[in-house]
Amino acid sequence: EVQLVQSGAEVRKPGESLRISCKGSGYSFTTHFIAWVRQMPGKGLDWMGVIYPGDSDTTYSPSFQGQVTISADKSINTAYLQWSSLKASDTAVYYCARLAPNERYLDYWGQGSLVTVSS
Amino acid sequence: QSVLTQPPSMSGAPGQRVTIPCTGSSSNIGAGYYVHWYQQLPGTAPKLLIYGNTNRPSGVPDRFSGSKSGTSASLAITGLQAEDEADYYCQSYDSSLSGWVFGGGTKLTVL
């Protein structure tokens, strides 16, 4: 069974750093792209970027380039999303999701990680 | 402002048919890229509902169907049920942005 399990809720202050994780299981982690998607409170879905864990090739949405870093550790089947200096506007639920093989849709989703940034 | 346009809200009575539109442009839907749909029940992660314009993943009831024409696509739900009350998002790929794009989402209320 394909599963993506994300790290738990986090509360940080503005200016702090953070890394959240997404662990895949039940499939070949290295041969499927992982995407990160933001959902701000009461809002829709925003595509942030994708990573191919096999070689860590990463593509960012222009809106998120330079704002976050996406990485992966294929030895432990885990993808990461990190911030070096959080802002209050980063408060959101962040989802990781798997791209279907050779396709451009997301066939499996993690449960989401709530990030709250508040002073 | 989302690249793909959806009405913010729609409603229908149980048993009715509703159609949720998704309007794009020549750089995404009109360029031939597939449209996919996701259902997000309250407080849960999105779930794939339709892929490749018209295909249903295993387990998705055949009350849900997708179509595409020109620069637009739509999701139809027949025999509306209370459990269909959710947010629905379309998604495609955009060549000018070189990336994936979502619609703004449609909140469906079952009256």
mmCIF file with all atom_site columns, C-alpha atoms in Angstrom:
data_model
loop_
_atom_site.group_PDB
_atom_site.id
_atom_site.type_symbol
_atom_site.label_atom_id
_atom_site.label_alt_id
_atom_site.label_comp_id
_atom_site.label_asym_id
_atom_site.label_entity_id
_atom_site.label_seq_id
_atom_site.pdbx_PDB_ins_code
_atom_site.Cartn_x
_atom_site.Cartn_y
_atom_site.Cartn_z
_atom_site.occupancy
_atom_site.B_iso_or_equiv
_atom_site.pdbx_formal_charge
_atom_site.auth_seq_id
_atom_site.auth_comp_id
_atom_site.auth_asym_id
_atom_site.auth_atom_id
_atom_site.pdbx_PDB_model_num
ATOM 1   C CA . GLU A 1 1   ? 0.000   0.000  0.000   1.00 0.00 ? 1   GLU A CA 1
ATOM 2   C CA . VAL A 1 2   ? 1.391   3.370  -1.039  1.00 0.00 ? 2   VAL A CA 1
ATOM 3   C CA . GLN A 1 3   ? 1.685   5.737  1.907   1.00 0.00 ? 3   GLN A CA 1
ATOM 4   C CA . LEU A 1 4   ? 3.103   9.205  2.432   1.00 0.00 ? 4   LEU A CA 1
ATOM 5   C CA . VAL A 1 5   ? 3.438   10.063 6.098   1.00 0.00 ? 5   VAL A CA 1
ATOM 6   C CA . GLN A 1 6   ? 4.263   13.626 7.011   1.00 0.00 ? 6   GLN A CA 1
ATOM 7   C CA . SER A 1 7   ? 5.758   15.111 10.155  1.00 0.00 ? 7   SER A CA 1
ATOM 8   C CA . GLY A 1 8   ? 3.522   16.715 12.733  1.00 0.00 ? 8   GLY A CA 1
ATOM 9   C CA . ALA A 1 9   ? 2.296   20.234 13.350  1.00 0.00 ? 9   ALA A CA 1
ATOM 10  C CA . GLU A 1 10  ? 4.888   22.905 14.060  1.00 0.00 ? 10  GLU A CA 1
ATOM 11  C CA . VAL A 1 11  ? 4.748   26.317 15.720  1.00 0.00 ? 11  VAL A CA 1
ATOM 12  C CA . ARG A 1 12  ? 7.561   28.758 15.071  1.00 0.00 ? 12  ARG A CA 1
ATOM 13  C CA . LYS A 1 13  ? 8.308   32.447 15.462  1.00 0.00 ? 13  LYS A CA 1
ATOM 14  C CA . PRO A 1 14  ? 9.010   34.733 12.505  1.00 0.00 ? 14  PRO A CA 1
ATOM 15  C CA . GLY A 1 15  ? 12.644  34.507 11.433  1.00 0.00 ? 15  GLY A CA 1
ATOM 16  C CA . GLU A 1 16  ? 13.101  30.944 12.674  1.00 0.00 ? 16  GLU A CA 1
ATOM 17  C CA . SER A 1 17  ? 14.026  28.015 10.461  1.00 0.00 ? 17  SER A CA 1
ATOM 18  C CA . LEU A 1 18  ? 12.055  24.827 9.937   1.00 0.00 ? 18  LEU A CA 1
ATOM 19  C CA . ARG A 1 19  ? 12.205  21.560 8.048   1.00 0.00 ? 19  ARG A CA 1
ATOM 20  C CA . ILE A 1 20  ? 9.200   19.280 7.596   1.00 0.00 ? 20  ILE A CA 1
ATOM 21  C CA . SER A 1 21  ? 9.322   15.773 6.210   1.00 0.00 ? 21  SER A CA 1
ATOM 22  C CA . CYS A 1 22  ? 7.409   13.302 4.075   1.00 0.00 ? 22  CYS A CA 1
ATOM 23  C CA . LYS A 1 23  ? 8.253   9.592  4.248   1.00 0.00 ? 23  LYS A CA 1
ATOM 24  C CA . GLY A 1 24  ? 7.158   7.338  1.429   1.00 0.00 ? 24  GLY A CA 1
ATOM 25  C CA . SER A 1 25  ? 6.515   3.613  1.641   1.00 0.00 ? 25  SER A CA 1
ATOM 26  C CA . GLY A 1 26  ? 4.898   0.849  -0.362  1.00 0.00 ? 26  GLY A CA 1
ATOM 27  C CA . TYR A 1 27  ? 6.493   1.834  -3.675  1.00 0.00 ? 27  TYR A CA 1
ATOM 28  C CA . SER A 1 28  ? 9.830   2.671  -5.282  1.00 0.00 ? 28  SER A CA 1
ATOM 29  C CA . PHE A 1 29  ? 10.565  6.053  -3.695  1.00 0.00 ? 29  PHE A CA 1
ATOM 30  C CA . THR A 1 30  ? 13.496  6.859  -5.992  1.00 0.00 ? 30  THR A CA 1
ATOM 31  C CA . THR A 1 31  ? 11.566  6.591  -9.258  1.00 0.00 ? 31  THR A CA 1
ATOM 32  C CA . HIS A 1 32  ? 8.556   8.800  -8.511  1.00 0.00 ? 32  HIS A CA 1
ATOM 33  C CA . PHE A 1 33  ? 8.492   12.581 -8.277  1.00 0.00 ? 33  PHE A CA 1
ATOM 34  C CA . ILE A 1 34  ? 7.309   14.088 -4.994  1.00 0.00 ? 34  ILE A CA 1
ATOM 35  C CA . ALA A 1 35  ? 5.482   17.431 -5.058  1.00 0.00 ? 35  ALA A CA 1
ATOM 36  C CA . TRP A 1 36  ? 4.863   19.913 -2.278  1.00 0.00 ? 36  TRP A CA 1
ATOM 37  C CA . VAL A 1 37  ? 1.570   21.818 -2.188  1.00 0.00 ? 37  VAL A CA 1
ATOM 38  C CA . ARG A 1 38  ? 0.626   24.721 0.085   1.00 0.00 ? 38  ARG A CA 1
ATOM 39  C CA . GLN A 1 39  ? -2.859  25.445 1.382   1.00 0.00 ? 39  GLN A CA 1
ATOM 40  C CA . MET A 1 40  ? -3.162  28.703 3.295   1.00 0.00 ? 40  MET A CA 1
ATOM 41  C CA . PRO A 1 41  ? -6.022  28.995 5.805   1.00 0.00 ? 41  PRO A CA 1
ATOM 42  C CA . GLY A 1 42  ? -9.354  28.934 3.996   1.00 0.00 ? 42  GLY A CA 1
ATOM 43  C CA . LYS A 1 43  ? -7.664  29.071 0.602   1.00 0.00 ? 43  LYS A CA 1
ATOM 44  C CA . GLY A 1 44  ? -6.941  26.825 -2.368  1.00 0.00 ? 44  GLY A CA 1
ATOM 45  C CA . LEU A 1 45  ? -3.996  24.691 -3.405  1.00 0.00 ? 45  LEU A CA 1
ATOM 46  C CA . ASP A 1 46  ? -0.673  26.179 -4.541  1.00 0.00 ? 46  ASP A CA 1
ATOM 47  C CA . TRP A 1 47  ? 1.955   24.097 -6.336  1.00 0.00 ? 47  TRP A CA 1
ATOM 48  C CA . MET A 1 48  ? 5.343   24.773 -4.727  1.00 0.00 ? 48  MET A CA 1
ATOM 49  C CA . GLY A 1 49  ? 7.721   22.454 -6.509  1.00 0.00 ? 49  GLY A CA 1
ATOM 50  C CA . VAL A 1 50  ? 8.726   18.906 -7.263  1.00 0.00 ? 50  VAL A CA 1
ATOM 51  C CA . ILE A 1 51  ? 11.732  16.698 -6.629  1.00 0.00 ? 51  ILE A CA 1
ATOM 52  C CA . TYR A 1 52  ? 12.886  13.459 -8.209  1.00 0.00 ? 52  TYR A CA 1
ATOM 53  C CA . PRO A 1 53  ? 14.362  11.562 -5.260  1.00 0.00 ? 53  PRO A CA 1
ATOM 54  C CA . GLY A 1 54  ? 16.507  9.366  -7.491  1.00 0.00 ? 54  GLY A CA 1
ATOM 55  C CA . ASP A 1 55  ? 18.869  12.239 -8.320  1.00 0.00 ? 55  ASP A CA 1
ATOM 56  C CA . SER A 1 56  ? 17.362  15.111 -6.279  1.00 0.00 ? 56  SER A CA 1
ATOM 57  C CA . ASP A 1 57  ? 16.587  17.058 -9.438  1.00 0.00 ? 57  ASP A CA 1
ATOM 58  C CA . THR A 1 58  ? 14.240  19.819 -8.257  1.00 0.00 ? 58  THR A CA 1
ATOM 59  C CA . THR A 1 59  ? 11.902  22.256 -9.992  1.00 0.00 ? 59  THR A CA 1
ATOM 60  C CA . TYR A 1 60  ? 10.311  25.150 -8.148  1.00 0.00 ? 60  TYR A CA 1
ATOM 61  C CA . SER A 1 61  ? 7.218   27.145 -8.964  1.00 0.00 ? 61  SER A CA 1
ATOM 62  C CA . PRO A 1 62  ? 8.325   30.728 -9.733  1.00 0.00 ? 62  PRO A CA 1
ATOM 63  C CA . SER A 1 63  ? 6.248   31.885 -6.748  1.00 0.00 ? 63  SER A CA 1
ATOM 64  C CA . PHE A 1 64  ? 8.302   29.772 -4.360  1.00 0.00 ? 64  PHE A CA 1
ATOM 65  C CA . GLN A 1 65  ? 11.781  29.899 -5.941  1.00 0.00 ? 65  GLN A CA 1
ATOM 66  C CA . GLY A 1 66  ? 14.193  31.233 -3.352  1.00 0.00 ? 66  GLY A CA 1
ATOM 67  C CA . GLN A 1 67  ? 11.575  31.090 -0.598  1.00 0.00 ? 67  GLN A CA 1
ATOM 68  C CA . VAL A 1 68  ? 11.866  27.398 0.301   1.00 0.00 ? 68  VAL A CA 1
ATOM 69  C CA . THR A 1 69  ? 14.212  24.483 -0.282  1.00 0.00 ? 69  THR A CA 1
ATOM 70  C CA . ILE A 1 70  ? 13.018  21.046 -1.358  1.00 0.00 ? 70  ILE A CA 1
ATOM 71  C CA . SER A 1 71  ? 15.328  18.101 -0.796  1.00 0.00 ? 71  SER A CA 1
ATOM 72  C CA . ALA A 1 72  ? 15.258  14.340 -0.418  1.00 0.00 ? 72  ALA A CA 1
ATOM 73  C CA . ASP A 1 73  ? 17.217  11.564 1.280   1.00 0.00 ? 73  ASP A CA 1
ATOM 74  C CA . LYS A 1 74  ? 16.657  8.460  -0.801  1.00 0.00 ? 74  LYS A CA 1
ATOM 75  C CA . SER A 1 75  ? 18.410  6.257  1.755   1.00 0.00 ? 75  SER A CA 1
ATOM 76  C CA . ILE A 1 76  ? 15.465  6.763  4.114   1.00 0.00 ? 76  ILE A CA 1
ATOM 77  C CA . ASN A 1 77  ? 12.718  7.369  1.515   1.00 0.00 ? 77  ASN A CA 1
ATOM 78  C CA . THR A 1 78  ? 12.078  10.879 2.815   1.00 0.00 ? 78  THR A CA 1
ATOM 79  C CA . ALA A 1 79  ? 11.482  14.234 1.153   1.00 0.00 ? 79  ALA A CA 1
ATOM 80  C CA . TYR A 1 80  ? 11.827  17.558 2.923   1.00 0.00 ? 80  TYR A CA 1
ATOM 81  C CA . LEU A 1 81  ? 10.557  21.097 2.705   1.00 0.00 ? 81  LEU A CA 1
ATOM 82  C CA . GLN A 1 82  ? 12.511  23.729 4.565   1.00 0.00 ? 82  GLN A CA 1
ATOM 83  C CA . TRP A 1 83  ? 12.572  27.407 5.351   1.00 0.00 ? 83  TRP A CA 1
ATOM 84  C CA . SER A 1 84  ? 15.579  29.406 6.560   1.00 0.00 ? 84  SER A CA 1
ATOM 85  C CA . SER A 1 85  ? 13.580  32.373 7.828   1.00 0.00 ? 85  SER A CA 1
ATOM 86  C CA . LEU A 1 86  ? 9.863   31.928 8.338   1.00 0.00 ? 86  LEU A CA 1
ATOM 87  C CA . LYS A 1 87  ? 7.295   34.676 7.895   1.00 0.00 ? 87  LYS A CA 1
ATOM 88  C CA . ALA A 1 88  ? 3.791   34.901 9.286   1.00 0.00 ? 88  ALA A CA 1
ATOM 89  C CA . SER A 1 89  ? 2.513   34.465 5.737   1.00 0.00 ? 89  SER A CA 1
ATOM 90  C CA . ASP A 1 90  ? 4.049   30.963 5.676   1.00 0.00 ? 90  ASP A CA 1
ATOM 91  C CA . THR A 1 91  ? 1.283   29.818 8.021   1.00 0.00 ? 91  THR A CA 1
ATOM 92  C CA . ALA A 1 92  ? -0.458  27.046 6.102   1.00 0.00 ? 92  ALA A CA 1
ATOM 93  C CA . VAL A 1 93  ? -0.972  23.335 5.730   1.00 0.00 ? 93  VAL A CA 1
ATOM 94  C CA . TYR A 1 94  ? 1.693   21.777 3.533   1.00 0.00 ? 94  TYR A CA 1
ATOM 95  C CA . TYR A 1 95  ? 1.007   18.558 1.650   1.00 0.00 ? 95  TYR A CA 1
ATOM 96  C CA . CYS A 1 96  ? 3.421   16.239 -0.049  1.00 0.00 ? 96  CYS A CA 1
ATOM 97  C CA . ALA A 1 97  ? 2.052   14.126 -2.870  1.00 0.00 ? 97  ALA A CA 1
ATOM 98  C CA . ARG A 1 98  ? 3.364   11.588 -5.354  1.00 0.00 ? 98  ARG A CA 1
ATOM 99  C CA . LEU A 1 99  ? 3.257   12.226 -9.083  1.00 0.00 ? 99  LEU A CA 1
ATOM 100 C CA . ALA A 1 100 ? 1.810   9.266  -10.926 1.00 0.00 ? 100 ALA A CA 1
ATOM 101 C CA . PRO A 1 101 ? 4.447   7.521  -13.045 1.00 0.00 ? 101 PRO A CA 1
ATOM 102 C CA . ASN A 1 102 ? 5.131   9.400  -16.288 1.00 0.00 ? 102 ASN A CA 1
ATOM 103 C CA . GLU A 1 103 ? 2.123   11.613 -15.631 1.00 0.00 ? 103 GLU A CA 1
ATOM 104 C CA . ARG A 1 104 ? 1.397   15.090 -14.327 1.00 0.00 ? 104 ARG A CA 1
ATOM 105 C CA . TYR A 1 105 ? -1.175  14.330 -11.663 1.00 0.00 ? 105 TYR A CA 1
ATOM 106 C CA . LEU A 1 106 ? -0.915  13.533 -7.972  1.00 0.00 ? 106 LEU A CA 1
ATOM 107 C CA . ASP A 1 107 ? -2.116  10.045 -7.187  1.00 0.00 ? 107 ASP A CA 1
ATOM 108 C CA . TYR A 1 108 ? -1.260  9.773  -3.479  1.00 0.00 ? 108 TYR A CA 1
ATOM 109 C CA . TRP A 1 109 ? -1.181  12.495 -0.853  1.00 0.00 ? 109 TRP A CA 1
ATOM 110 C CA . GLY A 1 110 ? 0.268   12.827 2.620   1.00 0.00 ? 110 GLY A CA 1
ATOM 111 C CA . GLN A 1 111 ? -1.978  13.819 5.491   1.00 0.00 ? 111 GLN A CA 1
ATOM 112 C CA . GLY A 1 112 ? -0.619  17.368 5.623   1.00 0.00 ? 112 GLY A CA 1
ATOM 113 C CA . SER A 1 113 ? 1.614   19.268 8.042   1.00 0.00 ? 113 SER A CA 1
ATOM 114 C CA . LEU A 1 114 ? 0.269   22.400 9.703   1.00 0.00 ? 114 LEU A CA 1
ATOM 115 C CA . VAL A 1 115 ? 2.875   25.127 10.084  1.00 0.00 ? 115 VAL A CA 1
ATOM 116 C CA . THR A 1 116 ? 1.954   28.083 12.276  1.00 0.00 ? 116 THR A CA 1
ATOM 117 C CA . VAL A 1 117 ? 4.240   31.115 12.339  1.00 0.00 ? 117 VAL A CA 1
ATOM 118 C CA . SER A 1 118 ? 3.365   33.587 15.049  1.00 0.00 ? 118 SER A CA 1
ATOM 119 C CA . SER A 1 119 ? 5.195   35.893 17.414  1.00 0.00 ? 119 SER A CA 1
ATOM 120 C CA . GLN B 2 1   ? -5.687  34.879 -9.169  1.00 0.00 ? 1   GLN B CA 1
ATOM 121 C CA . SER B 2 2   ? -5.427  31.241 -10.251 1.00 0.00 ? 2   SER B CA 1
ATOM 122 C CA . VAL B 2 3   ? -4.312  30.268 -13.742 1.00 0.00 ? 3   VAL B CA 1
ATOM 123 C CA . LEU B 2 4   ? -7.313  27.948 -13.991 1.00 0.00 ? 4   LEU B CA 1
ATOM 124 C CA . THR B 2 5   ? -10.667 29.552 -13.189 1.00 0.00 ? 5   THR B CA 1
ATOM 125 C CA . GLN B 2 6   ? -13.415 27.849 -11.185 1.00 0.00 ? 6   GLN B CA 1
ATOM 126 C CA . PRO B 2 7   ? -16.541 29.303 -9.576  1.00 0.00 ? 7   PRO B CA 1
ATOM 127 C CA . PRO B 2 8   ? -15.919 29.740 -5.819  1.00 0.00 ? 8   PRO B CA 1
ATOM 128 C CA . SER B 2 9   ? -19.116 27.977 -4.863  1.00 0.00 ? 9   SER B CA 1
ATOM 129 C CA . MET B 2 10  ? -21.940 25.877 -6.263  1.00 0.00 ? 10  MET B CA 1
ATOM 130 C CA . SER B 2 11  ? -24.835 24.006 -4.749  1.00 0.00 ? 11  SER B CA 1
ATOM 131 C CA . GLY B 2 12  ? -27.340 21.324 -5.603  1.00 0.00 ? 12  GLY B CA 1
ATOM 132 C CA . ALA B 2 13  ? -30.074 19.256 -4.023  1.00 0.00 ? 13  ALA B CA 1
ATOM 133 C CA . PRO B 2 14  ? -29.669 15.553 -3.289  1.00 0.00 ? 14  PRO B CA 1
ATOM 134 C CA . GLY B 2 15  ? -30.178 13.500 -6.426  1.00 0.00 ? 15  GLY B CA 1
ATOM 135 C CA . GLN B 2 16  ? -29.461 16.388 -8.770  1.00 0.00 ? 16  GLN B CA 1
ATOM 136 C CA . ARG B 2 17  ? -26.670 16.743 -11.287 1.00 0.00 ? 17  ARG B CA 1
ATOM 137 C CA . VAL B 2 18  ? -24.073 19.479 -10.944 1.00 0.00 ? 18  VAL B CA 1
ATOM 138 C CA . THR B 2 19  ? -21.296 20.436 -13.325 1.00 0.00 ? 19  THR B CA 1
ATOM 139 C CA . ILE B 2 20  ? -18.223 22.288 -12.106 1.00 0.00 ? 20  ILE B CA 1
ATOM 140 C CA . PRO B 2 21  ? -16.374 24.195 -14.848 1.00 0.00 ? 21  PRO B CA 1
ATOM 141 C CA . CYS B 2 22  ? -12.651 24.845 -15.094 1.00 0.00 ? 22  CYS B CA 1
ATOM 142 C CA . THR B 2 23  ? -11.493 27.451 -17.595 1.00 0.00 ? 23  THR B CA 1
ATOM 143 C CA . GLY B 2 24  ? -7.926  27.689 -18.782 1.00 0.00 ? 24  GLY B CA 1
ATOM 144 C CA . SER B 2 25  ? -6.031  29.097 -21.752 1.00 0.00 ? 25  SER B CA 1
ATOM 145 C CA . SER B 2 26  ? -3.927  28.193 -24.753 1.00 0.00 ? 26  SER B CA 1
ATOM 146 C CA . SER B 2 27  ? -0.870  27.551 -22.570 1.00 0.00 ? 27  SER B CA 1
ATOM 147 C CA . ASN B 2 28  ? -2.503  24.894 -20.411 1.00 0.00 ? 28  ASN B CA 1
ATOM 148 C CA . ILE B 2 29  ? -5.815  23.147 -21.164 1.00 0.00 ? 29  ILE B CA 1
ATOM 149 C CA . GLY B 2 30  ? -5.943  24.549 -24.696 1.00 0.00 ? 30  GLY B CA 1
ATOM 150 C CA . ALA B 2 31  ? -2.412  23.311 -25.373 1.00 0.00 ? 31  ALA B CA 1
ATOM 151 C CA . GLY B 2 32  ? -3.605  19.763 -24.960 1.00 0.00 ? 32  GLY B CA 1
ATOM 152 C CA . TYR B 2 33  ? -2.439  19.113 -21.418 1.00 0.00 ? 33  TYR B CA 1
ATOM 153 C CA . TYR B 2 34  ? -4.626  16.788 -19.433 1.00 0.00 ? 34  TYR B CA 1
ATOM 154 C CA . VAL B 2 35  ? -6.970  18.051 -16.730 1.00 0.00 ? 35  VAL B CA 1
ATOM 155 C CA . HIS B 2 36  ? -7.215  16.284 -13.395 1.00 0.00 ? 36  HIS B CA 1
ATOM 156 C CA . TRP B 2 37  ? -9.665  16.752 -10.542 1.00 0.00 ? 37  TRP B CA 1
ATOM 157 C CA . TYR B 2 38  ? -9.305  16.402 -6.783  1.00 0.00 ? 38  TYR B CA 1
ATOM 158 C CA . GLN B 2 39  ? -11.876 16.224 -4.017  1.00 0.00 ? 39  GLN B CA 1
ATOM 159 C CA . GLN B 2 40  ? -11.062 17.655 -0.604  1.00 0.00 ? 40  GLN B CA 1
ATOM 160 C CA . LEU B 2 41  ? -13.471 16.703 2.147   1.00 0.00 ? 41  LEU B CA 1
ATOM 161 C CA . PRO B 2 42  ? -13.535 19.043 5.160   1.00 0.00 ? 42  PRO B CA 1
ATOM 162 C CA . GLY B 2 43  ? -10.400 18.725 7.276   1.00 0.00 ? 43  GLY B CA 1
ATOM 163 C CA . THR B 2 44  ? -8.741  16.134 5.057   1.00 0.00 ? 44  THR B CA 1
ATOM 164 C CA . ALA B 2 45  ? -6.086  15.956 2.366   1.00 0.00 ? 45  ALA B CA 1
ATOM 165 C CA . PRO B 2 46  ? -7.112  16.220 -1.282  1.00 0.00 ? 46  PRO B CA 1
ATOM 166 C CA . LYS B 2 47  ? -7.870  12.971 -3.065  1.00 0.00 ? 47  LYS B CA 1
ATOM 167 C CA . LEU B 2 48  ? -7.530  12.197 -6.772  1.00 0.00 ? 48  LEU B CA 1
ATOM 168 C CA . LEU B 2 49  ? -10.990 12.025 -8.346  1.00 0.00 ? 49  LEU B CA 1
ATOM 169 C CA . ILE B 2 50  ? -10.449 12.183 -12.117 1.00 0.00 ? 50  ILE B CA 1
ATOM 170 C CA . TYR B 2 51  ? -7.203  11.912 -14.093 1.00 0.00 ? 51  TYR B CA 1
ATOM 171 C CA . GLY B 2 52  ? -6.389  12.345 -17.754 1.00 0.00 ? 52  GLY B CA 1
ATOM 172 C CA . ASN B 2 53  ? -9.562  14.388 -18.411 1.00 0.00 ? 53  ASN B CA 1
ATOM 173 C CA . THR B 2 54  ? -11.998 11.493 -18.083 1.00 0.00 ? 54  THR B CA 1
ATOM 174 C CA . ASN B 2 55  ? -10.547 8.586  -16.091 1.00 0.00 ? 55  ASN B CA 1
ATOM 175 C CA . ARG B 2 56  ? -11.644 7.508  -12.615 1.00 0.00 ? 56  ARG B CA 1
ATOM 176 C CA . PRO B 2 57  ? -9.199  5.856  -10.213 1.00 0.00 ? 57  PRO B CA 1
ATOM 177 C CA . SER B 2 58  ? -10.291 2.597  -8.701  1.00 0.00 ? 58  SER B CA 1
ATOM 178 C CA . GLY B 2 59  ? -12.883 3.167  -6.001  1.00 0.00 ? 59  GLY B CA 1
ATOM 179 C CA . VAL B 2 60  ? -14.285 6.436  -7.321  1.00 0.00 ? 60  VAL B CA 1
ATOM 180 C CA . PRO B 2 61  ? -18.020 6.061  -8.018  1.00 0.00 ? 61  PRO B CA 1
ATOM 181 C CA . ASP B 2 62  ? -19.170 6.391  -11.619 1.00 0.00 ? 62  ASP B CA 1
ATOM 182 C CA . ARG B 2 63  ? -21.386 9.284  -10.503 1.00 0.00 ? 63  ARG B CA 1
ATOM 183 C CA . PHE B 2 64  ? -18.264 11.363 -11.078 1.00 0.00 ? 64  PHE B CA 1
ATOM 184 C CA . SER B 2 65  ? -17.168 12.070 -14.639 1.00 0.00 ? 65  SER B CA 1
ATOM 185 C CA . GLY B 2 66  ? -14.851 14.490 -16.388 1.00 0.00 ? 66  GLY B CA 1
ATOM 186 C CA . SER B 2 67  ? -14.776 16.091 -19.802 1.00 0.00 ? 67  SER B CA 1
ATOM 187 C CA . LYS B 2 68  ? -12.654 18.556 -21.721 1.00 0.00 ? 68  LYS B CA 1
ATOM 188 C CA . SER B 2 69  ? -13.252 20.791 -24.716 1.00 0.00 ? 69  SER B CA 1
ATOM 189 C CA . GLY B 2 70  ? -10.986 23.484 -26.089 1.00 0.00 ? 70  GLY B CA 1
ATOM 190 C CA . THR B 2 71  ? -9.617  25.587 -23.256 1.00 0.00 ? 71  THR B CA 1
ATOM 191 C CA . SER B 2 72  ? -12.105 24.309 -20.663 1.00 0.00 ? 72  SER B CA 1
ATOM 192 C CA . ALA B 2 73  ? -12.923 21.212 -18.704 1.00 0.00 ? 73  ALA B CA 1
ATOM 193 C CA . SER B 2 74  ? -15.696 20.191 -16.381 1.00 0.00 ? 74  SER B CA 1
ATOM 194 C CA . LEU B 2 75  ? -16.483 17.773 -13.583 1.00 0.00 ? 75  LEU B CA 1
ATOM 195 C CA . ALA B 2 76  ? -19.985 16.346 -13.491 1.00 0.00 ? 76  ALA B CA 1
ATOM 196 C CA . ILE B 2 77  ? -21.540 14.759 -10.444 1.00 0.00 ? 77  ILE B CA 1
ATOM 197 C CA . THR B 2 78  ? -24.839 12.934 -10.889 1.00 0.00 ? 78  THR B CA 1
ATOM 198 C CA . GLY B 2 79  ? -27.148 11.686 -8.176  1.00 0.00 ? 79  GLY B CA 1
ATOM 199 C CA . LEU B 2 80  ? -25.734 14.208 -5.725  1.00 0.00 ? 80  LEU B CA 1
ATOM 200 C CA . GLN B 2 81  ? -25.291 12.886 -2.184  1.00 0.00 ? 81  GLN B CA 1
ATOM 201 C CA . ALA B 2 82  ? -24.652 14.604 1.129   1.00 0.00 ? 82  ALA B CA 1
ATOM 202 C CA . GLU B 2 83  ? -21.189 13.015 1.256   1.00 0.00 ? 83  GLU B CA 1
ATOM 203 C CA . ASP B 2 84  ? -20.240 14.878 -1.939  1.00 0.00 ? 84  ASP B CA 1
ATOM 204 C CA . GLU B 2 85  ? -20.146 18.147 -0.029  1.00 0.00 ? 85  GLU B CA 1
ATOM 205 C CA . ALA B 2 86  ? -16.496 19.132 -0.435  1.00 0.00 ? 86  ALA B CA 1
ATOM 206 C CA . ASP B 2 87  ? -14.055 21.400 -2.232  1.00 0.00 ? 87  ASP B CA 1
ATOM 207 C CA . TYR B 2 88  ? -13.174 20.407 -5.793  1.00 0.00 ? 88  TYR B CA 1
ATOM 208 C CA . TYR B 2 89  ? -10.010 21.475 -7.606  1.00 0.00 ? 89  TYR B CA 1
ATOM 209 C CA . CYS B 2 90  ? -8.983  21.131 -11.237 1.00 0.00 ? 90  CYS B CA 1
ATOM 210 C CA . GLN B 2 91  ? -5.300  20.853 -12.129 1.00 0.00 ? 91  GLN B CA 1
ATOM 211 C CA . SER B 2 92  ? -3.255  20.888 -15.314 1.00 0.00 ? 92  SER B CA 1
ATOM 212 C CA . TYR B 2 93  ? 0.184   21.804 -16.629 1.00 0.00 ? 93  TYR B CA 1
ATOM 213 C CA . ASP B 2 94  ? 1.092   25.206 -18.019 1.00 0.00 ? 94  ASP B CA 1
ATOM 214 C CA . SER B 2 95  ? 3.784   25.534 -20.675 1.00 0.00 ? 95  SER B CA 1
ATOM 215 C CA . SER B 2 96  ? 4.375   29.254 -20.201 1.00 0.00 ? 96  SER B CA 1
ATOM 216 C CA . LEU B 2 97  ? 4.944   28.746 -16.466 1.00 0.00 ? 97  LEU B CA 1
ATOM 217 C CA . SER B 2 98  ? 6.725   25.422 -17.018 1.00 0.00 ? 98  SER B CA 1
ATOM 218 C CA . GLY B 2 99  ? 4.843   24.067 -14.057 1.00 0.00 ? 99  GLY B CA 1
ATOM 219 C CA . TRP B 2 100 ? 1.737   22.555 -12.641 1.00 0.00 ? 100 TRP B CA 1
ATOM 220 C CA . VAL B 2 101 ? -1.304  24.750 -11.931 1.00 0.00 ? 101 VAL B CA 1
ATOM 221 C CA . PHE B 2 102 ? -4.466  24.403 -9.872  1.00 0.00 ? 102 PHE B CA 1
ATOM 222 C CA . GLY B 2 103 ? -7.842  26.013 -10.175 1.00 0.00 ? 103 GLY B CA 1
ATOM 223 C CA . GLY B 2 104 ? -8.969  28.168 -7.280  1.00 0.00 ? 104 GLY B CA 1
ATOM 224 C CA . GLY B 2 105 ? -11.348 25.479 -6.092  1.00 0.00 ? 105 GLY B CA 1
ATOM 225 C CA . THR B 2 106 ? -15.138 25.172 -5.937  1.00 0.00 ? 106 THR B CA 1
ATOM 226 C CA . LYS B 2 107 ? -16.951 24.621 -2.667  1.00 0.00 ? 107 LYS B CA 1
ATOM 227 C CA . LEU B 2 108 ? -19.897 22.336 -3.381  1.00 0.00 ? 108 LEU B CA 1
ATOM 228 C CA . THR B 2 109 ? -22.820 22.504 -0.968  1.00 0.00 ? 109 THR B CA 1
ATOM 229 C CA . VAL B 2 110 ? -25.487 19.814 -0.941  1.00 0.00 ? 110 VAL B CA 1
ATOM 230 C CA . LEU B 2 111 ? -28.717 21.531 0.046   1.00 0.00 ? 111 LEU B CA 1
#
